[in-house]
Tab-separated table of C-alpha atoms in Angstrom:
chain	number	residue	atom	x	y	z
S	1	UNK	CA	67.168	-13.024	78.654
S	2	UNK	CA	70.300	-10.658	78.550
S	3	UNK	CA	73.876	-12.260	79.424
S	4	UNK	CA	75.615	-9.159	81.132
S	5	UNK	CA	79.027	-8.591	81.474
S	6	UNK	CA	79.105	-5.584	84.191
S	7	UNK	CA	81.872	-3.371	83.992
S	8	UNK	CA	83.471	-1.800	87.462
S	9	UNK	CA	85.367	0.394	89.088
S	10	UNK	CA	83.871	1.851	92.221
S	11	UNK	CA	81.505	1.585	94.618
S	12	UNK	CA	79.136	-0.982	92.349
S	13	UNK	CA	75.980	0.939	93.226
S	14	UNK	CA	74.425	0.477	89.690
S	15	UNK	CA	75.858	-3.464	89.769
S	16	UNK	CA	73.846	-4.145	92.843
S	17	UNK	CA	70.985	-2.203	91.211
S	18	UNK	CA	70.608	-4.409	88.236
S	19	UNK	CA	71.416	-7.436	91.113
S	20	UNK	CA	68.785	-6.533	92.747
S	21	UNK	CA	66.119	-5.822	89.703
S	22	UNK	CA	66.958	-9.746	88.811
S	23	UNK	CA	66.206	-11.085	92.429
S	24	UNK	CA	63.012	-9.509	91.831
S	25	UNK	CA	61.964	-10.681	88.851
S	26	UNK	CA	61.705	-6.818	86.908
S	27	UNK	CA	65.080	-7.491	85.197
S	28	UNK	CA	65.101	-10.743	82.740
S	29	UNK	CA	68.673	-11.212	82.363
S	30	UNK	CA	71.618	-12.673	84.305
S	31	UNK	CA	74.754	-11.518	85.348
S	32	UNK	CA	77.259	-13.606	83.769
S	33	UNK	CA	80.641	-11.640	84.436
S	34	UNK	CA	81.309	-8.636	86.790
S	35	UNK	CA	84.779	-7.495	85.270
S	36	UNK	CA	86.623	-4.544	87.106
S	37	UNK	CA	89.209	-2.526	86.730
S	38	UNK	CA	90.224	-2.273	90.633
S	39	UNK	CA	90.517	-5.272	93.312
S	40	UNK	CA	90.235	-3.361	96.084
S	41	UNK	CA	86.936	-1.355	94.934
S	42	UNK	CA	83.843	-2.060	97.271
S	43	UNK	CA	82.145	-3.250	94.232
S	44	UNK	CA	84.737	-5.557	93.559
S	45	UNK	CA	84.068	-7.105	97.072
S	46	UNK	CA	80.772	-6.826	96.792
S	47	UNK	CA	80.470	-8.853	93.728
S	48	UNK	CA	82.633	-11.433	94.929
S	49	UNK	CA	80.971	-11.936	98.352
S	50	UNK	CA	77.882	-12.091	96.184
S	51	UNK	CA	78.852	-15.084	94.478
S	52	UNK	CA	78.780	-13.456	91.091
S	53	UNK	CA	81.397	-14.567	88.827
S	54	UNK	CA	84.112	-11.732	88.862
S	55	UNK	CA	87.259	-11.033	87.109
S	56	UNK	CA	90.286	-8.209	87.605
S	57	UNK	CA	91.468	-7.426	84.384
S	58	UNK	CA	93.616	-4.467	84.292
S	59	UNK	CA	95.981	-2.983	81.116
S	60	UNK	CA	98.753	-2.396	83.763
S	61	UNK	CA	98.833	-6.402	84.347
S	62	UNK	CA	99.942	-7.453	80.899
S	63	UNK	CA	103.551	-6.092	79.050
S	64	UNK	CA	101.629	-5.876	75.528
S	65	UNK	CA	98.495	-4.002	74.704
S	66	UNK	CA	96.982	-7.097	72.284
S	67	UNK	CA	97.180	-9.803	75.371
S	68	UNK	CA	95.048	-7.173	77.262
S	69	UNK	CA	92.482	-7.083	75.223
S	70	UNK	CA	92.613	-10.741	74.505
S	71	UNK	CA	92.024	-11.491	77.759
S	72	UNK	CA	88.814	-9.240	77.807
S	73	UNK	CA	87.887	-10.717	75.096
S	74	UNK	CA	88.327	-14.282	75.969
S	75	UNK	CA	86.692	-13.570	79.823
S	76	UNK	CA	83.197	-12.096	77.881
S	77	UNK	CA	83.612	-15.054	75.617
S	78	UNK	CA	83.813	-17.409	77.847
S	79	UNK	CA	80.769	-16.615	80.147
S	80	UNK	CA	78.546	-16.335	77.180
S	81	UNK	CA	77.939	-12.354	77.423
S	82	UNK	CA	75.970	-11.180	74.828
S	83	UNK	CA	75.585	-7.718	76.440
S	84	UNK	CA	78.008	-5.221	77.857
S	85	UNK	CA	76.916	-2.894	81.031
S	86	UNK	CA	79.494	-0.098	82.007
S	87	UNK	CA	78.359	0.758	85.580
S	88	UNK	CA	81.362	3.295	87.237
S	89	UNK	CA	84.014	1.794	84.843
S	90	UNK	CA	86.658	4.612	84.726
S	91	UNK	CA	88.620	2.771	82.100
S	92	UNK	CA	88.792	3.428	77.983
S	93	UNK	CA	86.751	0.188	76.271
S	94	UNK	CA	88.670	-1.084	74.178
S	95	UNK	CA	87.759	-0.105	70.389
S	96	UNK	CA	88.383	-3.851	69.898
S	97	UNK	CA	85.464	-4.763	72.577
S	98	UNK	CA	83.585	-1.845	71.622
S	99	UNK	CA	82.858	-2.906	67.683
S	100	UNK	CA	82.618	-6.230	68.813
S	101	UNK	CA	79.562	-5.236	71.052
S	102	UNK	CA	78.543	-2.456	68.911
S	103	UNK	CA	74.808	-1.401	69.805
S	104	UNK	CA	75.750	-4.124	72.556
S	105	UNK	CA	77.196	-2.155	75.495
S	106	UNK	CA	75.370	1.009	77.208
S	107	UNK	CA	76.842	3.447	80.360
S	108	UNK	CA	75.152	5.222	82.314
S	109	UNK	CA	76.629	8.954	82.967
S	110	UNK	CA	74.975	11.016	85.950
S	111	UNK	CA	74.948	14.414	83.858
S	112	UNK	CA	73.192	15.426	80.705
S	113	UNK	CA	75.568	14.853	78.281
S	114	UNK	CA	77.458	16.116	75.685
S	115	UNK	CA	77.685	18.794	78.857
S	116	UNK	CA	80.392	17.373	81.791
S	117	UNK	CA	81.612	14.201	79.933
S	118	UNK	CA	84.928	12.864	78.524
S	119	UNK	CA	88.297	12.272	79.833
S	120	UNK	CA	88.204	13.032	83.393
S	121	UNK	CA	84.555	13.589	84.136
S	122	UNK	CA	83.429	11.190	86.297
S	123	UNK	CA	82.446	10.233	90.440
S	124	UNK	CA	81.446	13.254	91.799
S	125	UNK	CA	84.075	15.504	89.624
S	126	UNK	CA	81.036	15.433	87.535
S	127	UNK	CA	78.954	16.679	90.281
S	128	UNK	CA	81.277	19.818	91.424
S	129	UNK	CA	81.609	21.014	87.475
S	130	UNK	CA	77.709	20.959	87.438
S	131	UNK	CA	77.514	23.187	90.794
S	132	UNK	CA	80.393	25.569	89.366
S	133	UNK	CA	78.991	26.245	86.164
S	134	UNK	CA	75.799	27.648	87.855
S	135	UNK	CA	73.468	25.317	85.926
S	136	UNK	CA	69.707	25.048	86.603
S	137	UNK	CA	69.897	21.268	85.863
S	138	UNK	CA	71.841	18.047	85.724
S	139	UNK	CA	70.690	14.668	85.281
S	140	UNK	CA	71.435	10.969	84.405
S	141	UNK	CA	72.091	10.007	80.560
S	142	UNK	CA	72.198	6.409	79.181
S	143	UNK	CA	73.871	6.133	75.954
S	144	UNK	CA	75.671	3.453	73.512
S	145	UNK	CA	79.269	2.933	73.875
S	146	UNK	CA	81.421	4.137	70.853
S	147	UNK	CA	85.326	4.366	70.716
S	148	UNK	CA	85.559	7.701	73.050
S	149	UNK	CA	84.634	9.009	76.926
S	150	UNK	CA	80.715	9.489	77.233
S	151	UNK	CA	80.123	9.483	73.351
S	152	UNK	CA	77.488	7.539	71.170
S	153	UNK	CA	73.918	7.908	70.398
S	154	UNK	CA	72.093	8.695	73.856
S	155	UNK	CA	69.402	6.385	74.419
S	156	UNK	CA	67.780	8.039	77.298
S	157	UNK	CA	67.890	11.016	79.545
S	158	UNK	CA	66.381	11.874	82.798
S	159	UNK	CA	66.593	15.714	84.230
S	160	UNK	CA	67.481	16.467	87.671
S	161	UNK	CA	67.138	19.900	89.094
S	162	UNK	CA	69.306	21.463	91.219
S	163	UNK	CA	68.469	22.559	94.283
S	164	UNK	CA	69.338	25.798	96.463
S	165	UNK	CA	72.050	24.768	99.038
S	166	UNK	CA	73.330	21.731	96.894
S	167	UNK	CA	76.715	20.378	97.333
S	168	UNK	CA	78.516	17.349	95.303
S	169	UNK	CA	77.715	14.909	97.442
S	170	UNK	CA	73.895	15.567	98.022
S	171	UNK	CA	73.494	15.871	94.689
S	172	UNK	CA	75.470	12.610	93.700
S	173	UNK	CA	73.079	10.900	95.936
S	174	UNK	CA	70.165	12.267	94.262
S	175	UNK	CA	71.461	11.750	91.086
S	176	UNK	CA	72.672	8.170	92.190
S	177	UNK	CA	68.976	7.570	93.435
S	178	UNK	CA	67.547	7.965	89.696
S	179	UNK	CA	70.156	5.935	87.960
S	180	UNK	CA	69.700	2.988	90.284
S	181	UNK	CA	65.897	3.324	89.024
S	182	UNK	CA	66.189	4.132	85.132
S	183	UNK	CA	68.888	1.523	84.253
S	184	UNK	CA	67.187	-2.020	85.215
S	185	UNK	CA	64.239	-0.416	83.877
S	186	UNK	CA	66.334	0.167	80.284
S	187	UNK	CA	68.137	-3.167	79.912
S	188	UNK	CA	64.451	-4.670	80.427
S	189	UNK	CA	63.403	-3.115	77.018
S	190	UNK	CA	66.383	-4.555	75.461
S	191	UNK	CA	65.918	-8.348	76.986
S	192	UNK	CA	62.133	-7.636	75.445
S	193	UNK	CA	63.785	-7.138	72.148
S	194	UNK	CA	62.461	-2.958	72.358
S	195	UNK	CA	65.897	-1.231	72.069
S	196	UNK	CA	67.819	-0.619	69.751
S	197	UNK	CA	65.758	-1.105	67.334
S	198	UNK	CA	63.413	1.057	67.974
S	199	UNK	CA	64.448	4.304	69.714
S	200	UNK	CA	62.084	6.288	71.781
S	201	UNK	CA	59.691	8.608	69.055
S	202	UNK	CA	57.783	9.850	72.128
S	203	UNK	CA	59.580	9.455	75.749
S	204	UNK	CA	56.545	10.232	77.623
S	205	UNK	CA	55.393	6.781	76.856
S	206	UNK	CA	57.967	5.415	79.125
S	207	UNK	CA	57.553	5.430	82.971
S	208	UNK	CA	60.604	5.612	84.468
S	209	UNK	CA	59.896	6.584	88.171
């Protein structure tokens, strides 16, 4: 059973997702610390009407850089999180929290990356670069966590087409749709000990929807 530490910033759409895949018995793990980056963020709310244990920690809310990032480390620590979920965090890892997770923390993008990722690309920003640069398709990408935005070996990727008459938001929500499906179904291979040790030779193997 995974220990998850779920990483916020927004809506929580993938946190009540993976939520849900545990009430159900199709996700072995438990969520031992929601952690976001905004208090007033529906997720946020969510969480906490939820019961789950959640904590605000924020860069802005301490004067030095170190007692930041000893306070994320000491909140994972302290719930006994032995994996790291970004789910809409907006916020730079810290490389700190990153190597001390390494092949321990996953985010989910809702493009096919390298294309529309880094600094700035995320929410449906992500969405309106797709639509503008005339692409056929878009997509959701799951991929370890290194030091920089939306980099690291990608562990899975699911294609989306786009559609005549698209605009951001329908095709957020249709993008949206398939994460909310593919990620419970990916942290189960890693509580059953299949990732990341052994990467995907043949993808087709996989059902995913």
């Amino acid at each position: 059973m995974l220990n998850l530490a779920v990483f916020i910033s927004g809506r929580g759409t993938n946190l009540q997702a993976i939520h849900k895949a545990i009430l159900e018995k199709r996700l072995s793990a438990k969520i031992a610390l929601v952690l976001s980056s905004n208090p007033d963020s529906e997720g946020t709310k969510w969480a906490e009407k939820e019961g789950l244990k959640t904590i605000v920690c924020r860069r802005s809310d301490f004067k030095q850089r170190g007692e930041f990032v000893a306070a994320m480390m000491h909140h994972l620590e302290s719930s006994g999180v032995d994996f790291i979920v970004l789910a809409g965090y907006i916020r730079k890892v810290p490389p700190e929290v990153v190597r001390r997770y390494r092949w321990r923390i996953i985010n989910i993008h809702p493009a096919l990356l390298p294309l529309f990722g880094g600094k700035g690309y995320y929410g449906i920003r992500v969405h309106e670069s797709v639509l503008a640069s005339g692409a056929e398709y878009t997509g959701v990408t799951i991929h370890f966590v290194e030091e920089e935005y939306d980099t690291g070996p990608i562990i899975f990727q699911f294609p989306v087409k786009i559609l005549p008459g698209d605009t951001p938001e329908n095709l957020a929500k249709r993008v949206g749709e398939i994460e909310h499906k593919i990620y419970p179904k990916i942290l189960q291979l890693f509580a059953e000990g299949k990732l990341p040790h052994k990467i995907f030779d043949n993808f087709s193997r996989l059902t995913i929807i």
